[in-house]
PDB file of C-alpha atoms in Angstrom:
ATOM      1  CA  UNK H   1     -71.990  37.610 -32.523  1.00 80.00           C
ATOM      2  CA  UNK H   2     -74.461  35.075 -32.064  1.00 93.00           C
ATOM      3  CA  UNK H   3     -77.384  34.757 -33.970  1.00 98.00           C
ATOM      4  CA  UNK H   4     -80.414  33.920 -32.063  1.00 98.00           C
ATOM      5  CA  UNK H   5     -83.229  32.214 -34.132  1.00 98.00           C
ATOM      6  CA  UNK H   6     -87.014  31.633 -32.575  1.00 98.00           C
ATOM      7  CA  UNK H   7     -88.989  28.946 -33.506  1.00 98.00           C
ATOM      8  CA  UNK H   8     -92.603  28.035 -33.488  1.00 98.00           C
ATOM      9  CA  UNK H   9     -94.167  24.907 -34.803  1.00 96.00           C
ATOM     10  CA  UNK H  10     -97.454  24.405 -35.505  1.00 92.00           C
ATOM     11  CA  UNK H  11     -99.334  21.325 -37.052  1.00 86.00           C
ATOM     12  CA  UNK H  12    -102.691  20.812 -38.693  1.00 76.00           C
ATOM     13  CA  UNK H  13    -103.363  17.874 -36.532  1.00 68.00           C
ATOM     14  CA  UNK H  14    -104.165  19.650 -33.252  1.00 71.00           C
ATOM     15  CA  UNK H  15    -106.479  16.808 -31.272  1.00 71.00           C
ATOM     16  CA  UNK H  16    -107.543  18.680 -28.334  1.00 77.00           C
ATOM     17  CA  UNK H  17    -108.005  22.493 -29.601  1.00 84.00           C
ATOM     18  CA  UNK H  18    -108.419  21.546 -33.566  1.00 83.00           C
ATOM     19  CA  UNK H  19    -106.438  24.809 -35.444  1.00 87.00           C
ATOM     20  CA  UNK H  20    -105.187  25.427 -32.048  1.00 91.00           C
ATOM     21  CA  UNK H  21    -102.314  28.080 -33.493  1.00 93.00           C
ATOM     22  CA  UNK H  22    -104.802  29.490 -35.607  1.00 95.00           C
ATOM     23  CA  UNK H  23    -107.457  30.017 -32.701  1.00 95.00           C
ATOM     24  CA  UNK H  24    -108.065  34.073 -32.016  1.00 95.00           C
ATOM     25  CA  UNK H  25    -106.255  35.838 -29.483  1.00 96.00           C
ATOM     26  CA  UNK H  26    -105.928  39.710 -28.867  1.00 94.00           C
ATOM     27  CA  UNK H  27    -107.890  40.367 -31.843  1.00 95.00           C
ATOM     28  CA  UNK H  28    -105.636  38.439 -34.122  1.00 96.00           C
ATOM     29  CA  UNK H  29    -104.664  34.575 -33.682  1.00 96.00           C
ATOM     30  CA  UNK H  30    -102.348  32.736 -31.183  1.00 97.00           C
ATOM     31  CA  UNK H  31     -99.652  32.123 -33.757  1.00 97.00           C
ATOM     32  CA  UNK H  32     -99.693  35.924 -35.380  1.00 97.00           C
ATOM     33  CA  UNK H  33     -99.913  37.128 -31.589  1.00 97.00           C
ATOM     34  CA  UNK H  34     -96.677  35.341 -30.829  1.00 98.00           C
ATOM     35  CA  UNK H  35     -94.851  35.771 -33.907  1.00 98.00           C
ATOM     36  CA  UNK H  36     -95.133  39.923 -33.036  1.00 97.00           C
ATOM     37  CA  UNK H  37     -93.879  39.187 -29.262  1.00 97.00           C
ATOM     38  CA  UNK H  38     -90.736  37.303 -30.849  1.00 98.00           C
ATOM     39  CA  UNK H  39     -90.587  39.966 -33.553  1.00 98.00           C
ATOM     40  CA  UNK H  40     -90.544  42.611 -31.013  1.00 98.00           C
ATOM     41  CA  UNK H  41     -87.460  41.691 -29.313  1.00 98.00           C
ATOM     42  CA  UNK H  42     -84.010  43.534 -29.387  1.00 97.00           C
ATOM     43  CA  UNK H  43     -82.159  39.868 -28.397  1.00 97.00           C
ATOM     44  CA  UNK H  44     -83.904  37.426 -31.087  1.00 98.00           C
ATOM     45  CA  UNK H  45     -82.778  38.055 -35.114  1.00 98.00           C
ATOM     46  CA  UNK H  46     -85.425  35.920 -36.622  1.00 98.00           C
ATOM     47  CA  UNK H  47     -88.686  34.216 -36.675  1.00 98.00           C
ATOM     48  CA  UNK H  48     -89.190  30.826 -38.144  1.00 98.00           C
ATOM     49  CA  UNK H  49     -92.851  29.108 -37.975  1.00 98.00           C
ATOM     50  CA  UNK H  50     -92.334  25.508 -38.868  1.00 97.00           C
ATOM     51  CA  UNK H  51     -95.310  23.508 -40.095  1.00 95.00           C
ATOM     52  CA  UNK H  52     -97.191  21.050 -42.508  1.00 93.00           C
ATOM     53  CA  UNK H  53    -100.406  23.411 -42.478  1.00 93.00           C
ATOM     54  CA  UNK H  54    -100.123  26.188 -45.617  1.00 94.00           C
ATOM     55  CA  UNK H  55    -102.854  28.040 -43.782  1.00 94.00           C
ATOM     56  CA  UNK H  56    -100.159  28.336 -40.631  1.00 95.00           C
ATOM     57  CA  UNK H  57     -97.285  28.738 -43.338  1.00 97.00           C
ATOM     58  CA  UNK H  58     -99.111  31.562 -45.165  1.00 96.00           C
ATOM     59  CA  UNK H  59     -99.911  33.313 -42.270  1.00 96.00           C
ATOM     60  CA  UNK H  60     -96.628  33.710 -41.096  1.00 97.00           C
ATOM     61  CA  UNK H  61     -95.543  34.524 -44.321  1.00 97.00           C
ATOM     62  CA  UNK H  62     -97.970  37.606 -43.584  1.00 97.00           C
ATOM     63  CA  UNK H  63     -96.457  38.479 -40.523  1.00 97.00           C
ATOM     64  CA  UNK H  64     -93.440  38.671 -41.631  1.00 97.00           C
ATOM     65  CA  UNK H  65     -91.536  35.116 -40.323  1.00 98.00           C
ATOM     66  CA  UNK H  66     -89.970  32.791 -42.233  1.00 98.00           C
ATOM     67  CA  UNK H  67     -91.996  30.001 -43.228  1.00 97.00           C
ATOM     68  CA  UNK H  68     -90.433  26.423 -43.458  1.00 97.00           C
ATOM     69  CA  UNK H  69     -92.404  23.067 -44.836  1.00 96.00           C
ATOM     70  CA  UNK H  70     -92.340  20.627 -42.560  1.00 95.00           C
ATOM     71  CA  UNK H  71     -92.730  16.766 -43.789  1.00 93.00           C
ATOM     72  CA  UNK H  72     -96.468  15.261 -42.775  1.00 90.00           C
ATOM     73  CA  UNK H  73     -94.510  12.442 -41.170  1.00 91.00           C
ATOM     74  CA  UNK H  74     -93.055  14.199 -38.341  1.00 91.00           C
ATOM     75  CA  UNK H  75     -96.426  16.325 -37.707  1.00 88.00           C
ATOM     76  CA  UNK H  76     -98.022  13.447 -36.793  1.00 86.00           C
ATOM     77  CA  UNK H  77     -97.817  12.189 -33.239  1.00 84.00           C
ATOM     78  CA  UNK H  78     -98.737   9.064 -33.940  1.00 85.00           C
ATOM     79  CA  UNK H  79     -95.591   8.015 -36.608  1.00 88.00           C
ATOM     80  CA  UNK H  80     -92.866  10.418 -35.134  1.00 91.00           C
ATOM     81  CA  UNK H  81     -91.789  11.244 -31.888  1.00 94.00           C
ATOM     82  CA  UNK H  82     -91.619  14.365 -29.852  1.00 93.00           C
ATOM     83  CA  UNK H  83     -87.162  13.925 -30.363  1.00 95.00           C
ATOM     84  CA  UNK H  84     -87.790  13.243 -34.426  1.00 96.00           C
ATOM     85  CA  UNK H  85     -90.081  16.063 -34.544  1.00 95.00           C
ATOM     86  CA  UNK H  86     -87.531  18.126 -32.688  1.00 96.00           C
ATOM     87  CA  UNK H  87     -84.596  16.878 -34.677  1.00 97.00           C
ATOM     88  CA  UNK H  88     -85.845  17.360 -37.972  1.00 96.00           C
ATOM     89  CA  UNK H  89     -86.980  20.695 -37.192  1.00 97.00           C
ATOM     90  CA  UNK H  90     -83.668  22.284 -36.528  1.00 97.00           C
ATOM     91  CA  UNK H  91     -82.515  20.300 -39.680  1.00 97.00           C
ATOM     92  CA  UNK H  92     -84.473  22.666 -41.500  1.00 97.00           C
ATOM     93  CA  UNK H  93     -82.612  25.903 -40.569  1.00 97.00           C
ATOM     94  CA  UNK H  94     -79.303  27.118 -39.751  1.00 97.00           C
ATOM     95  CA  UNK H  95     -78.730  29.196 -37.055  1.00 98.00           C
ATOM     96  CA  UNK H  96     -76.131  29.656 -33.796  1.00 98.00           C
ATOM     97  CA  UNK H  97     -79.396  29.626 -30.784  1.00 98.00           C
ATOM     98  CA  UNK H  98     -82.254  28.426 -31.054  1.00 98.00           C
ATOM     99  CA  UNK H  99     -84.873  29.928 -28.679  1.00 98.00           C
ATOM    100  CA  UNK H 100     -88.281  27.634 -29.203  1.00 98.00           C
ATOM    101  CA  UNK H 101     -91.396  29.442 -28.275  1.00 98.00           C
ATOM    102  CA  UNK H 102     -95.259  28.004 -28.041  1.00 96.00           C
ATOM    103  CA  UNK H 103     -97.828  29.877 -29.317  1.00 95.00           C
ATOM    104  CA  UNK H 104     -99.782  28.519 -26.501  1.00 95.00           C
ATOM    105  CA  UNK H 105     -97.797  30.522 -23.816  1.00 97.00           C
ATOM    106  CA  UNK H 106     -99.332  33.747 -25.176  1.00 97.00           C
ATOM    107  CA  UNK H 107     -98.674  36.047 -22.382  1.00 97.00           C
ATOM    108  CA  UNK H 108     -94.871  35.499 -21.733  1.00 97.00           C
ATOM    109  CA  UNK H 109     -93.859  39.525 -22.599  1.00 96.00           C
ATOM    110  CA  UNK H 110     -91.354  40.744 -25.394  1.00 97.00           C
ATOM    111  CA  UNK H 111     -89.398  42.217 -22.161  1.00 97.00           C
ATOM    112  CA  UNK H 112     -89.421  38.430 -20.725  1.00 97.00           C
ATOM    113  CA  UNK H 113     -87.849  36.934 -23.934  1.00 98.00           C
ATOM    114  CA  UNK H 114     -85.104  39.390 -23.767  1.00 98.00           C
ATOM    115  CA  UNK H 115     -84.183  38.300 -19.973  1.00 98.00           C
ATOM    116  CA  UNK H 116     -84.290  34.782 -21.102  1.00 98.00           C
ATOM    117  CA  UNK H 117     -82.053  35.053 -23.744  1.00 98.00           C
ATOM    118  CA  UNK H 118     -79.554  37.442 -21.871  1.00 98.00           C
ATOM    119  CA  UNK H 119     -79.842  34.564 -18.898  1.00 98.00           C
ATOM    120  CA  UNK H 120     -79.280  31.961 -21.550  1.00 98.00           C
ATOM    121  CA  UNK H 121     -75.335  33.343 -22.735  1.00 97.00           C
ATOM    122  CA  UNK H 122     -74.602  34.563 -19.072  1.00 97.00           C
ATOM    123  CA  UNK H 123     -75.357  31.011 -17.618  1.00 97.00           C
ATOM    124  CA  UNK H 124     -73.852  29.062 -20.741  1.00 97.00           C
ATOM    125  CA  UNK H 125     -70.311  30.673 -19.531  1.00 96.00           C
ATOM    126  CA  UNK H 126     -70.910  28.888 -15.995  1.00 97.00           C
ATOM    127  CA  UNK H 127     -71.450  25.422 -17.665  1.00 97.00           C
ATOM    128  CA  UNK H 128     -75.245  25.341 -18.397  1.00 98.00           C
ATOM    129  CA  UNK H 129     -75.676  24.110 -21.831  1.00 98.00           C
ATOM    130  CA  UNK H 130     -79.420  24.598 -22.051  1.00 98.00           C
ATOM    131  CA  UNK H 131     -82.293  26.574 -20.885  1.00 98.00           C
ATOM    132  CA  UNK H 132     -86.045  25.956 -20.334  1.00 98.00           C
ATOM    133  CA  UNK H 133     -88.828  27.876 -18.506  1.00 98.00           C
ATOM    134  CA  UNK H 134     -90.515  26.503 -15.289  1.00 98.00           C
ATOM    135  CA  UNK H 135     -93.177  27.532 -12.475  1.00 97.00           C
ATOM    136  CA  UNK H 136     -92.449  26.681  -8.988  1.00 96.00           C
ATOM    137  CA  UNK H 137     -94.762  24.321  -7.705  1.00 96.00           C
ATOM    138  CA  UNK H 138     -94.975  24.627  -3.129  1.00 95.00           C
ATOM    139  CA  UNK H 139     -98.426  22.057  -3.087  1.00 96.00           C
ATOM    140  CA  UNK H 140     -99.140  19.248  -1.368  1.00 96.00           C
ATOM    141  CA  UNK H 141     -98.222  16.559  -3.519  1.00 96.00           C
ATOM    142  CA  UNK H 142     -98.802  12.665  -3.723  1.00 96.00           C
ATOM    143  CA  UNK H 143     -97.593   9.910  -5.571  1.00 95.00           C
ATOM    144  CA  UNK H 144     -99.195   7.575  -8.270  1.00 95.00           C
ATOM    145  CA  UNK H 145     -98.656   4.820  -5.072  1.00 95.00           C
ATOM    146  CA  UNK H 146    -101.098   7.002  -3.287  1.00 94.00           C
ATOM    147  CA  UNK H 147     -98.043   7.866  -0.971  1.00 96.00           C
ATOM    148  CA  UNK H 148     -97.337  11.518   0.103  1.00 95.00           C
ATOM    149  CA  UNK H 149     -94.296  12.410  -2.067  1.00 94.00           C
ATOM    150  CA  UNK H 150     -93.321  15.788  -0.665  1.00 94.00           C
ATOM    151  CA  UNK H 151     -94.192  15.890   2.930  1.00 94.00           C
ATOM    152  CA  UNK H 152     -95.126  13.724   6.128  1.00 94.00           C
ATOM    153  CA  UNK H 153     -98.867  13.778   6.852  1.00 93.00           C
ATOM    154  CA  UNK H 154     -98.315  12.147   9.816  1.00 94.00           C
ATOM    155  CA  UNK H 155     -95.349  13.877  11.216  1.00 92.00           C
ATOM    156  CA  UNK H 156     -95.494  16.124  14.761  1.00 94.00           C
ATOM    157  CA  UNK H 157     -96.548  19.111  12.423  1.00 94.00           C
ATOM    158  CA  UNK H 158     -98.400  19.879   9.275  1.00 93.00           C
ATOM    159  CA  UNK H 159     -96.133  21.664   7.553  1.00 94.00           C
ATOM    160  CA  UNK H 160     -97.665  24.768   5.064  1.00 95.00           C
ATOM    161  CA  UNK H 161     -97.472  25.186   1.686  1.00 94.00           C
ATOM    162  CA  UNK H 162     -94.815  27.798   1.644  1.00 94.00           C
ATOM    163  CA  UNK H 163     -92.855  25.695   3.885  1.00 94.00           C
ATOM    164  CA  UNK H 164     -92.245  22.389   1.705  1.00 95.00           C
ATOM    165  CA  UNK H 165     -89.348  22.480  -0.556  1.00 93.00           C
ATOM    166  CA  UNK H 166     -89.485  24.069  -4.378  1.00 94.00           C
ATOM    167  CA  UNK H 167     -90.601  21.883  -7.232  1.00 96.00           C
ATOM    168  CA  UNK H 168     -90.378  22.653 -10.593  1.00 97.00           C
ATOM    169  CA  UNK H 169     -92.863  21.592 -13.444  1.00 96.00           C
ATOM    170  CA  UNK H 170     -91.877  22.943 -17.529  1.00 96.00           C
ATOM    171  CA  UNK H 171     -94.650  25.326 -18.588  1.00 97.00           C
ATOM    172  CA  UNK H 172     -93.313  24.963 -22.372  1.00 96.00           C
ATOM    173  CA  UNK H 173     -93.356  28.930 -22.313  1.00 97.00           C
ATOM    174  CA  UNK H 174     -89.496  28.218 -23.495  1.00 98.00           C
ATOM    175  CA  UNK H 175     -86.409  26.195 -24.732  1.00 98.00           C
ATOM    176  CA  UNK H 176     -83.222  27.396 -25.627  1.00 98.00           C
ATOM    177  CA  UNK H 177     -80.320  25.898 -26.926  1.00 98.00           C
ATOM    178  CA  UNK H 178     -77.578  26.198 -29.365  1.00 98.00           C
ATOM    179  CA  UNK H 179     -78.513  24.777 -32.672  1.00 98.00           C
ATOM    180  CA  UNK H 180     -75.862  22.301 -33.004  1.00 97.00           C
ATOM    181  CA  UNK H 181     -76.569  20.677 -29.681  1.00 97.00           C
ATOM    182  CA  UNK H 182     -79.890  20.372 -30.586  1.00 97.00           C
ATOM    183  CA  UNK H 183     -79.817  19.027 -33.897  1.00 96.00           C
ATOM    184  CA  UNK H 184     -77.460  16.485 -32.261  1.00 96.00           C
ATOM    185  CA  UNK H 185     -79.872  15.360 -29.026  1.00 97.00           C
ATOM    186  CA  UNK H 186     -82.809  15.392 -31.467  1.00 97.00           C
ATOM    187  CA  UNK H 187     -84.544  17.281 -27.770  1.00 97.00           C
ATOM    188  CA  UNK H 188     -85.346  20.633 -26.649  1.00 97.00           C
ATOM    189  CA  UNK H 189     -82.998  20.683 -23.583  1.00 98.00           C
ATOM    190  CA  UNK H 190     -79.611  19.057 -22.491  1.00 97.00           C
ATOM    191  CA  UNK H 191     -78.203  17.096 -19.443  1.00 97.00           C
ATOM    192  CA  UNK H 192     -77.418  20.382 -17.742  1.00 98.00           C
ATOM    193  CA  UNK H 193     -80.724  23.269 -18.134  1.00 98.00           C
ATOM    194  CA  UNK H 194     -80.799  26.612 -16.077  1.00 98.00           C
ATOM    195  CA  UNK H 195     -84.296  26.358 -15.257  1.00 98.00           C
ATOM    196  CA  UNK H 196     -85.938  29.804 -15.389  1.00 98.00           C
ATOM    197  CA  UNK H 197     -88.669  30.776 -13.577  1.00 98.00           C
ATOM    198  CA  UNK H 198     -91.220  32.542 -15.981  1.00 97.00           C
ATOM    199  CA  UNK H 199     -93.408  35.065 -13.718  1.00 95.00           C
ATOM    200  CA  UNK H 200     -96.550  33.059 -12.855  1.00 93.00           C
ATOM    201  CA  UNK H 201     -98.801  35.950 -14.324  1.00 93.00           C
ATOM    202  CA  UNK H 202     -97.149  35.145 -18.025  1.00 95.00           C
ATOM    203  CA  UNK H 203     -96.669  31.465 -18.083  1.00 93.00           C
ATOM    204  CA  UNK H 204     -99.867  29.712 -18.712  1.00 95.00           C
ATOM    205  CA  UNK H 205     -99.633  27.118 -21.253  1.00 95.00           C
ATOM    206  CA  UNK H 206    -102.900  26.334 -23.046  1.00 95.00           C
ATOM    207  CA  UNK H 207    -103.901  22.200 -23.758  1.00 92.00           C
ATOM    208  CA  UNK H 208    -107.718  22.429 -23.023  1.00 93.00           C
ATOM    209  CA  UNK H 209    -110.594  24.978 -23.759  1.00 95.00           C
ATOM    210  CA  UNK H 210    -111.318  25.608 -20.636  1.00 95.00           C
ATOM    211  CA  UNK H 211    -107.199  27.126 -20.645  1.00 96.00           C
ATOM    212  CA  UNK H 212    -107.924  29.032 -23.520  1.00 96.00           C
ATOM    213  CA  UNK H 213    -110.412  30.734 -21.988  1.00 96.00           C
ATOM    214  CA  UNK H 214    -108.239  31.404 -18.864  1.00 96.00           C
ATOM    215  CA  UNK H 215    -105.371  32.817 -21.309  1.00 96.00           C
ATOM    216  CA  UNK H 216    -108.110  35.469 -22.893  1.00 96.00           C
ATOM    217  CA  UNK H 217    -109.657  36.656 -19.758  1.00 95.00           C
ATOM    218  CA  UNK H 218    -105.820  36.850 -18.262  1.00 94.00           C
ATOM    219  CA  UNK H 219    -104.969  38.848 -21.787  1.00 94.00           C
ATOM    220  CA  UNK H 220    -108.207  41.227 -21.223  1.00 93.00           C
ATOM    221  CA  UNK H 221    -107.252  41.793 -17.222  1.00 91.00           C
ATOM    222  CA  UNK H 222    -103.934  42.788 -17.910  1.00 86.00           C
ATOM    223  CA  UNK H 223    -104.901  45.133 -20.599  1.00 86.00           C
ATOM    224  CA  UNK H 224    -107.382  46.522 -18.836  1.00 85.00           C
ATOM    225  CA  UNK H 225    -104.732  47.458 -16.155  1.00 84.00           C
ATOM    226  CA  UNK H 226    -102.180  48.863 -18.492  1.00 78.00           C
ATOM    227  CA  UNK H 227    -104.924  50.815 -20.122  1.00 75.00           C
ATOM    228  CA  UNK H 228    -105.741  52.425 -16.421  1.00 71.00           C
ATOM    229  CA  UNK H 229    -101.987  53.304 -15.791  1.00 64.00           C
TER     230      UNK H 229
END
């Protein structure tokens, strides 16, 4: 049997949203709020929050996750990079999967999880060594070159959204690979990911403020609506 391990880093370097794991959310914080999602799930056997912070590392502690120290040097974005930070991490433990999970995709659901790790084994046996969560992206789209780079502008017909061809941006709701691959490509995916579409409701990923605030008022809608049903 497999043993499927998330993990959540967390720094105390955040630039953009300083204490950005420790920000609230759903009347706790983003990091307790996603450790209980994880926690939650029938597919995932632990919960390890990774970080140089002993606020972040005691308050997983409190929730129940493992804690693991992380060195300062690869916390910091400006000595170590994103494949060091990666590669050390899964140093740290031992497991047979590792699902990685950002506390700033707060509303990707316990039952979502679940699908993505059942999606994970079933594609693995058709030759997909890796996994990683996307949105589809049907827009308009042009190049740094100023150059459209999905369509003809010029062309007999305007073609509509819906019409162009499916894109694909990561939405860092998820990665999931088995450990030893990943310890060995020091990254979060390999040369051959399923790419699985999150539903759009659940995968916002927060970088800015003005995100956070869309996560929150996303968090109160939908529990407004579940409260109603």
């Amino acid at each position: 049997m497999n043993e499927v391990t998330a993990v959540i880093v967390g720094r105390k370097g955040s630039e953009r949203i300083p204490n950005k794991v420790l920000q609230p959310f759903a009347g706790t914080t983003l990091l307790e709020h996603k450790i209980k999602q994880l926690q939650q799930c029938t597919s995932i056997n632990r919960v390890v929050v990774g970080s140089d912070c002993k606020d972040i590392l005691n308050v997983a502690k409190k929730s129940n996750a493992e804690a693991v120290k992380r060195p300062d040097y690869y916390c910091d974005e400006r000595t170590a990079s994103a494949n060091e930070m990666i590669g050390n991490m899964c140093s740290l433990i031992e497991t047979d999967i590792i699902l990685w999970a950002h506390c700033t995709n707060p509303l990707i659901t316990t039952s979502t999880y679940d699908k993505v790790v059942k999606t994970f084994i079933e594609r693995e046996k058709e030759g997909y060594d890796s996994l990683l969560s996307v949105d589809i992206v049907q827009e308009h789209l042009w190049a740094e070159d100023r150059m459209p780079l999905n369509y003809n502008p010029w062309g007999d017909r305007h073609p509509l959204s819906k019409e162009l061809p499916n894109l694909y941006k990561q939405n860092g709701a998820v990665f999931m690979q088995r450990h030893k691959n990943m310890l060995e490509n020091s990254y979060f995916f390999g040369k051959h990911p399923y790419l699985y579409v999150t539903p759009i409701e659940e995968s916002i990923d927060i970088n800015t403020w003005h995100d956070y605030q869309i996560a929150i008022a996303q968090y109160n809608e939908l529990e407004k609506q579940n409260g109603d049903n």
